[in-house]
Amino acid sequence: HAPFAADVPAAAASLRTLVARLQEERPGPIHLLGFGLGGLVARYCVRRHRVPGVRRLMTLGTGHLGTLLAPPWPGAWAALRPGSELIQH
């Protein structure tokens, strides 16, 4: 994924595709581990998409409530600020 694009919905859709492909190749439980922005992507993926096989999601260092380090100007990074639509849902 392109982490600097910060397009969480697009990255989550890509993750869903990857997990579905893995399930076809090797059926069984899948455990996701996301670090930082990857944790938001993984959480968005399992909450918004039907992702068969995912049994556990663990996140480390993920700003589930957003981060003030995200720039305030409009764009993909603004979605990572506290109170944004992405963070609230």
PDB file of N, CA and C in Angstrom:
ATOM      1  N   HIS A   1       0.838  -1.188   0.000  1.00  0.00           N
ATOM      2  CA  HIS A   1       0.000   0.000   0.000  1.00  0.00           C
ATOM      3  C   HIS A   1       0.874   1.239   0.000  1.00  0.00           C
ATOM      4  N   ALA A   2       0.309   2.347  -0.419  1.00  0.00           N
ATOM      5  CA  ALA A   2       1.036   3.610  -0.433  1.00  0.00           C
ATOM      6  C   ALA A   2       0.739   4.365   0.853  1.00  0.00           C
ATOM      7  N   PRO A   3       1.563   4.206   1.894  1.00  0.00           N
ATOM      8  CA  PRO A   3       1.227   4.780   3.187  1.00  0.00           C
ATOM      9  C   PRO A   3       1.133   6.293   3.190  1.00  0.00           C
ATOM     10  N   PHE A   4       1.838   6.971   2.303  1.00  0.00           N
ATOM     11  CA  PHE A   4       1.817   8.425   2.340  1.00  0.00           C
ATOM     12  C   PHE A   4       0.578   8.997   1.671  1.00  0.00           C
ATOM     13  N   ALA A   5      -0.181   8.165   0.991  1.00  0.00           N
ATOM     14  CA  ALA A   5      -1.425   8.634   0.400  1.00  0.00           C
ATOM     15  C   ALA A   5      -2.515   8.724   1.469  1.00  0.00           C
ATOM     16  N   ALA A   6      -2.409   7.924   2.512  1.00  0.00           N
ATOM     17  CA  ALA A   6      -3.348   7.917   3.645  1.00  0.00           C
ATOM     18  C   ALA A   6      -4.788   7.709   3.202  1.00  0.00           C
ATOM     19  N   ASP A   7      -4.990   6.980   2.126  1.00  0.00           N
ATOM     20  CA  ASP A   7      -6.339   6.676   1.663  1.00  0.00           C
ATOM     21  C   ASP A   7      -6.771   5.368   2.314  1.00  0.00           C
ATOM     22  N   VAL A   8      -7.294   5.482   3.517  1.00  0.00           N
ATOM     23  CA  VAL A   8      -7.640   4.311   4.310  1.00  0.00           C
ATOM     24  C   VAL A   8      -8.694   3.442   3.624  1.00  0.00           C
ATOM     25  N   PRO A   9      -9.785   4.007   3.091  1.00  0.00           N
ATOM     26  CA  PRO A   9     -10.773   3.149   2.427  1.00  0.00           C
ATOM     27  C   PRO A   9     -10.200   2.353   1.249  1.00  0.00           C
ATOM     28  N   ALA A  10      -9.359   2.971   0.438  1.00  0.00           N
ATOM     29  CA  ALA A  10      -8.767   2.264  -0.705  1.00  0.00           C
ATOM     30  C   ALA A  10      -7.802   1.174  -0.232  1.00  0.00           C
ATOM     31  N   ALA A  11      -7.016   1.479   0.779  1.00  0.00           N
ATOM     32  CA  ALA A  11      -6.081   0.484   1.309  1.00  0.00           C
ATOM     33  C   ALA A  11      -6.843  -0.674   1.944  1.00  0.00           C
ATOM     34  N   ALA A  12      -7.972  -0.380   2.600  1.00  0.00           N
ATOM     35  CA  ALA A  12      -8.788  -1.425   3.213  1.00  0.00           C
ATOM     36  C   ALA A  12      -9.393  -2.335   2.143  1.00  0.00           C
ATOM     37  N   ALA A  13      -9.808  -1.760   1.028  1.00  0.00           N
ATOM     38  CA  ALA A  13     -10.346  -2.566  -0.071  1.00  0.00           C
ATOM     39  C   ALA A  13      -9.263  -3.476  -0.639  1.00  0.00           C
ATOM     40  N   SER A  14      -8.050  -2.968  -0.755  1.00  0.00           N
ATOM     41  CA  SER A  14      -6.929  -3.786  -1.236  1.00  0.00           C
ATOM     42  C   SER A  14      -6.623  -4.909  -0.254  1.00  0.00           C
ATOM     43  N   LEU A  15      -6.671  -4.594   1.030  1.00  0.00           N
ATOM     44  CA  LEU A  15      -6.431  -5.612   2.051  1.00  0.00           C
ATOM     45  C   LEU A  15      -7.500  -6.696   1.986  1.00  0.00           C
ATOM     46  N   ARG A  16      -8.731  -6.296   1.793  1.00  0.00           N
ATOM     47  CA  ARG A  16      -9.823  -7.262   1.674  1.00  0.00           C
ATOM     48  C   ARG A  16      -9.569  -8.215   0.508  1.00  0.00           C
ATOM     49  N   THR A  17      -9.142  -7.678  -0.617  1.00  0.00           N
ATOM     50  CA  THR A  17      -8.839  -8.498  -1.789  1.00  0.00           C
ATOM     51  C   THR A  17      -7.709  -9.476  -1.477  1.00  0.00           C
ATOM     52  N   LEU A  18      -6.684  -8.994  -0.804  1.00  0.00           N
ATOM     53  CA  LEU A  18      -5.554  -9.846  -0.452  1.00  0.00           C
ATOM     54  C   LEU A  18      -5.987 -10.967   0.497  1.00  0.00           C
ATOM     55  N   VAL A  19      -6.765 -10.633   1.500  1.00  0.00           N
ATOM     56  CA  VAL A  19      -7.226 -11.635   2.462  1.00  0.00           C
ATOM     57  C   VAL A  19      -8.111 -12.669   1.766  1.00  0.00           C
ATOM     58  N   ALA A  20      -8.977 -12.228   0.858  1.00  0.00           N
ATOM     59  CA  ALA A  20      -9.834 -13.160   0.126  1.00  0.00           C
ATOM     60  C   ALA A  20      -8.995 -14.115  -0.720  1.00  0.00           C
ATOM     61  N   ARG A  21      -7.948 -13.590  -1.342  1.00  0.00           N
ATOM     62  CA  ARG A  21      -7.047 -14.427  -2.138  1.00  0.00           C
ATOM     63  C   ARG A  21      -6.333 -15.448  -1.253  1.00  0.00           C
ATOM     64  N   LEU A  22      -5.887 -15.010  -0.086  1.00  0.00           N
ATOM     65  CA  LEU A  22      -5.236 -15.928   0.850  1.00  0.00           C
ATOM     66  C   LEU A  22      -6.193 -17.027   1.299  1.00  0.00           C
ATOM     67  N   GLN A  23      -7.449 -16.664   1.544  1.00  0.00           N
ATOM     68  CA  GLN A  23      -8.442 -17.646   1.968  1.00  0.00           C
ATOM     69  C   GLN A  23      -8.677 -18.701   0.890  1.00  0.00           C
ATOM     70  N   GLU A  24      -8.634 -18.292  -0.362  1.00  0.00           N
ATOM     71  CA  GLU A  24      -8.807 -19.245  -1.456  1.00  0.00           C
ATOM     72  C   GLU A  24      -7.627 -20.213  -1.522  1.00  0.00           C
ATOM     73  N   GLU A  25      -6.419 -19.684  -1.332  1.00  0.00           N
ATOM     74  CA  GLU A  25      -5.211 -20.507  -1.424  1.00  0.00           C
ATOM     75  C   GLU A  25      -5.021 -21.403  -0.202  1.00  0.00           C
ATOM     76  N   ARG A  26      -5.292 -20.857   0.975  1.00  0.00           N
ATOM     77  CA  ARG A  26      -5.073 -21.582   2.230  1.00  0.00           C
ATOM     78  C   ARG A  26      -6.229 -21.308   3.177  1.00  0.00           C
ATOM     79  N   PRO A  27      -7.302 -22.062   3.069  1.00  0.00           N
ATOM     80  CA  PRO A  27      -8.440 -21.833   3.970  1.00  0.00           C
ATOM     81  C   PRO A  27      -8.029 -22.024   5.438  1.00  0.00           C
ATOM     82  N   GLY A  28      -8.608 -21.223   6.278  1.00  0.00           N
ATOM     83  CA  GLY A  28      -8.319 -21.297   7.706  1.00  0.00           C
ATOM     84  C   GLY A  28      -8.360 -19.923   8.322  1.00  0.00           C
ATOM     85  N   PRO A  29      -8.187 -19.861   9.626  1.00  0.00           N
ATOM     86  CA  PRO A  29      -8.257 -18.567  10.313  1.00  0.00           C
ATOM     87  C   PRO A  29      -7.104 -17.651   9.926  1.00  0.00           C
ATOM     88  N   ILE A  30      -7.416 -16.374   9.856  1.00  0.00           N
ATOM     89  CA  ILE A  30      -6.410 -15.355   9.543  1.00  0.00           C
ATOM     90  C   ILE A  30      -6.372 -14.381  10.711  1.00  0.00           C
ATOM     91  N   HIS A  31      -5.173 -14.052  11.140  1.00  0.00           N
ATOM     92  CA  HIS A  31      -4.962 -13.083  12.211  1.00  0.00           C
ATOM     93  C   HIS A  31      -4.252 -11.886  11.597  1.00  0.00           C
ATOM     94  N   LEU A  32      -4.845 -10.714  11.741  1.00  0.00           N
ATOM     95  CA  LEU A  32      -4.261  -9.492  11.197  1.00  0.00           C
ATOM     96  C   LEU A  32      -3.559  -8.717  12.305  1.00  0.00           C
ATOM     97  N   LEU A  33      -2.407  -8.182  11.986  1.00  0.00           N
ATOM     98  CA  LEU A  33      -1.658  -7.333  12.898  1.00  0.00           C
ATOM     99  C   LEU A  33      -1.330  -6.049  12.151  1.00  0.00           C
ATOM    100  N   GLY A  34      -1.798  -4.937  12.671  1.00  0.00           N
ATOM    101  CA  GLY A  34      -1.539  -3.646  12.029  1.00  0.00           C
ATOM    102  C   GLY A  34      -0.779  -2.735  12.966  1.00  0.00           C
ATOM    103  N   PHE A  35       0.179  -2.031  12.407  1.00  0.00           N
ATOM    104  CA  PHE A  35       0.973  -1.073  13.179  1.00  0.00           C
ATOM    105  C   PHE A  35       0.712   0.324  12.642  1.00  0.00           C
ATOM    106  N   GLY A  36       0.404   1.261  13.527  1.00  0.00           N
ATOM    107  CA  GLY A  36       0.183   2.644  13.116  1.00  0.00           C
ATOM    108  C   GLY A  36      -0.992   2.760  12.166  1.00  0.00           C
ATOM    109  N   LEU A  37      -0.763   3.386  11.027  1.00  0.00           N
ATOM    110  CA  LEU A  37      -1.805   3.565  10.020  1.00  0.00           C
ATOM    111  C   LEU A  37      -2.331   2.216   9.530  1.00  0.00           C
ATOM    112  N   GLY A  38      -1.472   1.208   9.506  1.00  0.00           N
ATOM    113  CA  GLY A  38      -1.897  -0.129   9.109  1.00  0.00           C
ATOM    114  C   GLY A  38      -2.983  -0.684  10.021  1.00  0.00           C
ATOM    115  N   GLY A  39      -2.964  -0.302  11.283  1.00  0.00           N
ATOM    116  CA  GLY A  39      -4.009  -0.716  12.206  1.00  0.00           C
ATOM    117  C   GLY A  39      -5.352  -0.103  11.850  1.00  0.00           C
ATOM    118  N   LEU A  40      -5.347   1.172  11.427  1.00  0.00           N
ATOM    119  CA  LEU A  40      -6.588   1.809  10.996  1.00  0.00           C
ATOM    120  C   LEU A  40      -7.111   1.151   9.726  1.00  0.00           C
ATOM    121  N   VAL A  41      -6.207   0.834   8.811  1.00  0.00           N
ATOM    122  CA  VAL A  41      -6.599   0.171   7.561  1.00  0.00           C
ATOM    123  C   VAL A  41      -7.234  -1.179   7.867  1.00  0.00           C
ATOM    124  N   ALA A  42      -6.594  -1.962   8.714  1.00  0.00           N
ATOM    125  CA  ALA A  42      -7.108  -3.288   9.048  1.00  0.00           C
ATOM    126  C   ALA A  42      -8.454  -3.186   9.761  1.00  0.00           C
ATOM    127  N   ARG A  43      -8.579  -2.259  10.695  1.00  0.00           N
ATOM    128  CA  ARG A  43      -9.845  -2.099  11.409  1.00  0.00           C
ATOM    129  C   ARG A  43     -10.958  -1.672  10.460  1.00  0.00           C
ATOM    130  N   TYR A  44     -10.658  -0.723   9.589  1.00  0.00           N
ATOM    131  CA  TYR A  44     -11.637  -0.277   8.601  1.00  0.00           C
ATOM    132  C   TYR A  44     -12.056  -1.445   7.719  1.00  0.00           C
ATOM    133  N   CYS A  45     -11.101  -2.246   7.332  1.00  0.00           N
ATOM    134  CA  CYS A  45     -11.358  -3.391   6.464  1.00  0.00           C
ATOM    135  C   CYS A  45     -12.337  -4.373   7.112  1.00  0.00           C
ATOM    136  N   VAL A  46     -12.066  -4.777   8.336  1.00  0.00           N
ATOM    137  CA  VAL A  46     -12.924  -5.791   8.965  1.00  0.00           C
ATOM    138  C   VAL A  46     -14.272  -5.224   9.410  1.00  0.00           C
ATOM    139  N   ARG A  47     -14.362  -3.922   9.610  1.00  0.00           N
ATOM    140  CA  ARG A  47     -15.635  -3.331  10.026  1.00  0.00           C
ATOM    141  C   ARG A  47     -16.526  -2.974   8.844  1.00  0.00           C
ATOM    142  N   ARG A  48     -15.929  -2.599   7.723  1.00  0.00           N
ATOM    143  CA  ARG A  48     -16.721  -2.129   6.579  1.00  0.00           C
ATOM    144  C   ARG A  48     -16.937  -3.176   5.495  1.00  0.00           C
ATOM    145  N   HIS A  49     -16.092  -4.172   5.444  1.00  0.00           N
ATOM    146  CA  HIS A  49     -16.177  -5.187   4.394  1.00  0.00           C
ATOM    147  C   HIS A  49     -16.416  -6.554   5.024  1.00  0.00           C
ATOM    148  N   ARG A  50     -17.077  -7.394   4.286  1.00  0.00           N
ATOM    149  CA  ARG A  50     -17.206  -8.779   4.729  1.00  0.00           C
ATOM    150  C   ARG A  50     -15.879  -9.457   4.429  1.00  0.00           C
ATOM    151  N   VAL A  51     -15.189  -9.880   5.465  1.00  0.00           N
ATOM    152  CA  VAL A  51     -13.860 -10.470   5.306  1.00  0.00           C
ATOM    153  C   VAL A  51     -13.873 -11.857   5.956  1.00  0.00           C
ATOM    154  N   PRO A  52     -14.211 -12.881   5.170  1.00  0.00           N
ATOM    155  CA  PRO A  52     -14.266 -14.215   5.747  1.00  0.00           C
ATOM    156  C   PRO A  52     -12.896 -14.700   6.198  1.00  0.00           C
ATOM    157  N   GLY A  53     -12.902 -15.411   7.299  1.00  0.00           N
ATOM    158  CA  GLY A  53     -11.668 -16.020   7.776  1.00  0.00           C
ATOM    159  C   GLY A  53     -10.895 -15.216   8.802  1.00  0.00           C
ATOM    160  N   VAL A  54     -11.151 -13.922   8.924  1.00  0.00           N
ATOM    161  CA  VAL A  54     -10.413 -13.126   9.900  1.00  0.00           C
ATOM    162  C   VAL A  54     -10.948 -13.448  11.289  1.00  0.00           C
ATOM    163  N   ARG A  55     -10.086 -13.961  12.116  1.00  0.00           N
ATOM    164  CA  ARG A  55     -10.475 -14.356  13.467  1.00  0.00           C
ATOM    165  C   ARG A  55     -10.017 -13.361  14.519  1.00  0.00           C
ATOM    166  N   ARG A  56      -8.961 -12.630  14.238  1.00  0.00           N
ATOM    167  CA  ARG A  56      -8.405 -11.725  15.241  1.00  0.00           C
ATOM    168  C   ARG A  56      -7.752 -10.537  14.546  1.00  0.00           C
ATOM    169  N   LEU A  57      -7.915  -9.382  15.156  1.00  0.00           N
ATOM    170  CA  LEU A  57      -7.240  -8.168  14.695  1.00  0.00           C
ATOM    171  C   LEU A  57      -6.522  -7.567  15.891  1.00  0.00           C
ATOM    172  N   MET A  58      -5.235  -7.379  15.743  1.00  0.00           N
ATOM    173  CA  MET A  58      -4.434  -6.724  16.788  1.00  0.00           C
ATOM    174  C   MET A  58      -3.798  -5.486  16.171  1.00  0.00           C
ATOM    175  N   THR A  59      -3.776  -4.399  16.925  1.00  0.00           N
ATOM    176  CA  THR A  59      -3.135  -3.178  16.441  1.00  0.00           C
ATOM    177  C   THR A  59      -2.125  -2.704  17.478  1.00  0.00           C
ATOM    178  N   LEU A  60      -1.060  -2.127  16.991  1.00  0.00           N
ATOM    179  CA  LEU A  60       0.003  -1.582  17.845  1.00  0.00           C
ATOM    180  C   LEU A  60       0.294  -0.153  17.402  1.00  0.00           C
ATOM    181  N   GLY A  61       0.293   0.748  18.335  1.00  0.00           N
ATOM    182  CA  GLY A  61       0.645   2.130  18.021  1.00  0.00           C
ATOM    183  C   GLY A  61      -0.313   2.778  17.033  1.00  0.00           C
ATOM    184  N   THR A  62      -1.569   2.371  17.061  1.00  0.00           N
ATOM    185  CA  THR A  62      -2.564   2.892  16.121  1.00  0.00           C
ATOM    186  C   THR A  62      -3.368   3.992  16.792  1.00  0.00           C
ATOM    187  N   GLY A  63      -3.488   5.102  16.110  1.00  0.00           N
ATOM    188  CA  GLY A  63      -4.246   6.240  16.632  1.00  0.00           C
ATOM    189  C   GLY A  63      -5.731   6.082  16.339  1.00  0.00           C
ATOM    190  N   HIS A  64      -6.410   5.195  17.086  1.00  0.00           N
ATOM    191  CA  HIS A  64      -7.821   4.939  16.836  1.00  0.00           C
ATOM    192  C   HIS A  64      -8.689   6.169  17.068  1.00  0.00           C
ATOM    193  N   LEU A  65      -8.203   7.112  17.834  1.00  0.00           N
ATOM    194  CA  LEU A  65      -8.949   8.351  18.080  1.00  0.00           C
ATOM    195  C   LEU A  65      -8.442   9.488  17.205  1.00  0.00           C
ATOM    196  N   GLY A  66      -7.554   9.178  16.266  1.00  0.00           N
ATOM    197  CA  GLY A  66      -6.982  10.192  15.388  1.00  0.00           C
ATOM    198  C   GLY A  66      -5.658  10.688  15.941  1.00  0.00           C
ATOM    199  N   THR A  67      -5.033  11.572  15.184  1.00  0.00           N
ATOM    200  CA  THR A  67      -3.767  12.148  15.614  1.00  0.00           C
ATOM    201  C   THR A  67      -3.695  13.625  15.240  1.00  0.00           C
ATOM    202  N   LEU A  68      -3.219  14.429  16.172  1.00  0.00           N
ATOM    203  CA  LEU A  68      -3.046  15.860  15.904  1.00  0.00           C
ATOM    204  C   LEU A  68      -1.853  16.109  14.981  1.00  0.00           C
ATOM    205  N   LEU A  69      -1.064  15.078  14.727  1.00  0.00           N
ATOM    206  CA  LEU A  69       0.073  15.220  13.809  1.00  0.00           C
ATOM    207  C   LEU A  69      -0.372  15.245  12.353  1.00  0.00           C
ATOM    208  N   ALA A  70      -1.612  14.840  12.074  1.00  0.00           N
ATOM    209  CA  ALA A  70      -2.128  14.904  10.701  1.00  0.00           C
ATOM    210  C   ALA A  70      -2.331  16.368  10.333  1.00  0.00           C
ATOM    211  N   PRO A  71      -1.884  16.780   9.150  1.00  0.00           N
ATOM    212  CA  PRO A  71      -2.023  18.190   8.768  1.00  0.00           C
ATOM    213  C   PRO A  71      -3.484  18.619   8.686  1.00  0.00           C
ATOM    214  N   PRO A  72      -3.775  19.867   9.051  1.00  0.00           N
ATOM    215  CA  PRO A  72      -5.161  20.330   9.092  1.00  0.00           C
ATOM    216  C   PRO A  72      -5.754  20.679   7.731  1.00  0.00           C
ATOM    217  N   TRP A  73      -4.949  20.795   6.677  1.00  0.00           N
ATOM    218  CA  TRP A  73      -5.498  21.194   5.376  1.00  0.00           C
ATOM    219  C   TRP A  73      -6.272  20.035   4.746  1.00  0.00           C
ATOM    220  N   PRO A  74      -7.190  20.352   3.837  1.00  0.00           N
ATOM    221  CA  PRO A  74      -8.019  19.308   3.216  1.00  0.00           C
ATOM    222  C   PRO A  74      -7.171  18.275   2.467  1.00  0.00           C
ATOM    223  N   GLY A  75      -7.676  17.083   2.407  1.00  0.00           N
ATOM    224  CA  GLY A  75      -6.978  15.999   1.716  1.00  0.00           C
ATOM    225  C   GLY A  75      -7.069  14.723   2.515  1.00  0.00           C
ATOM    226  N   ALA A  76      -6.403  13.711   2.014  1.00  0.00           N
ATOM    227  CA  ALA A  76      -6.489  12.387   2.629  1.00  0.00           C
ATOM    228  C   ALA A  76      -5.987  12.388   4.066  1.00  0.00           C
ATOM    229  N   TRP A  77      -4.916  13.119   4.343  1.00  0.00           N
ATOM    230  CA  TRP A  77      -4.365  13.117   5.701  1.00  0.00           C
ATOM    231  C   TRP A  77      -5.321  13.732   6.710  1.00  0.00           C
ATOM    232  N   ALA A  78      -6.174  14.672   6.271  1.00  0.00           N
ATOM    233  CA  ALA A  78      -7.127  15.302   7.187  1.00  0.00           C
ATOM    234  C   ALA A  78      -8.088  14.273   7.784  1.00  0.00           C
ATOM    235  N   ALA A  79      -8.286  13.163   7.086  1.00  0.00           N
ATOM    236  CA  ALA A  79      -9.163  12.108   7.584  1.00  0.00           C
ATOM    237  C   ALA A  79      -8.615  11.461   8.854  1.00  0.00           C
ATOM    238  N   LEU A  80      -7.331  11.679   9.136  1.00  0.00           N
ATOM    239  CA  LEU A  80      -6.710  11.068  10.308  1.00  0.00           C
ATOM    240  C   LEU A  80      -6.755  11.971  11.540  1.00  0.00           C
ATOM    241  N   ARG A  81      -7.338  13.156  11.405  1.00  0.00           N
ATOM    242  CA  ARG A  81      -7.427  14.060  12.549  1.00  0.00           C
ATOM    243  C   ARG A  81      -8.563  13.636  13.484  1.00  0.00           C
ATOM    244  N   PRO A  82      -8.409  13.896  14.781  1.00  0.00           N
ATOM    245  CA  PRO A  82      -9.494  13.575  15.722  1.00  0.00           C
ATOM    246  C   PRO A  82     -10.800  14.227  15.289  1.00  0.00           C
ATOM    247  N   GLY A  83     -11.877  13.484  15.382  1.00  0.00           N
ATOM    248  CA  GLY A  83     -13.183  14.020  15.035  1.00  0.00           C
ATOM    249  C   GLY A  83     -13.549  13.908  13.572  1.00  0.00           C
ATOM    250  N   SER A  84     -12.643  13.451  12.732  1.00  0.00           N
ATOM    251  CA  SER A  84     -12.962  13.324  11.311  1.00  0.00           C
ATOM    252  C   SER A  84     -13.987  12.207  11.116  1.00  0.00           C
ATOM    253  N   GLU A  85     -14.634  12.199   9.958  1.00  0.00           N
ATOM    254  CA  GLU A  85     -15.647  11.184   9.670  1.00  0.00           C
ATOM    255  C   GLU A  85     -15.052   9.776   9.752  1.00  0.00           C
ATOM    256  N   LEU A  86     -13.845   9.606   9.220  1.00  0.00           N
ATOM    257  CA  LEU A  86     -13.195   8.299   9.254  1.00  0.00           C
ATOM    258  C   LEU A  86     -12.985   7.825  10.694  1.00  0.00           C
ATOM    259  N   ILE A  87     -12.498   8.689  11.534  1.00  0.00           N
ATOM    260  CA  ILE A  87     -12.208   8.326  12.929  1.00  0.00           C
ATOM    261  C   ILE A  87     -13.503   8.084  13.720  1.00  0.00           C
ATOM    262  N   GLN A  88     -14.523   8.862  13.460  1.00  0.00           N
ATOM    263  CA  GLN A  88     -15.785   8.704  14.192  1.00  0.00           C
ATOM    264  C   GLN A  88     -16.498   7.406  13.846  1.00  0.00           C
ATOM    265  N   HIS A  89     -16.306   6.923  12.634  1.00  0.00           N
ATOM    266  CA  HIS A  89     -16.998   5.703  12.214  1.00  0.00           C
ATOM    267  C   HIS A  89     -16.019   4.595  12.178  1.00  0.00           C
TER     268      HIS A  89
END
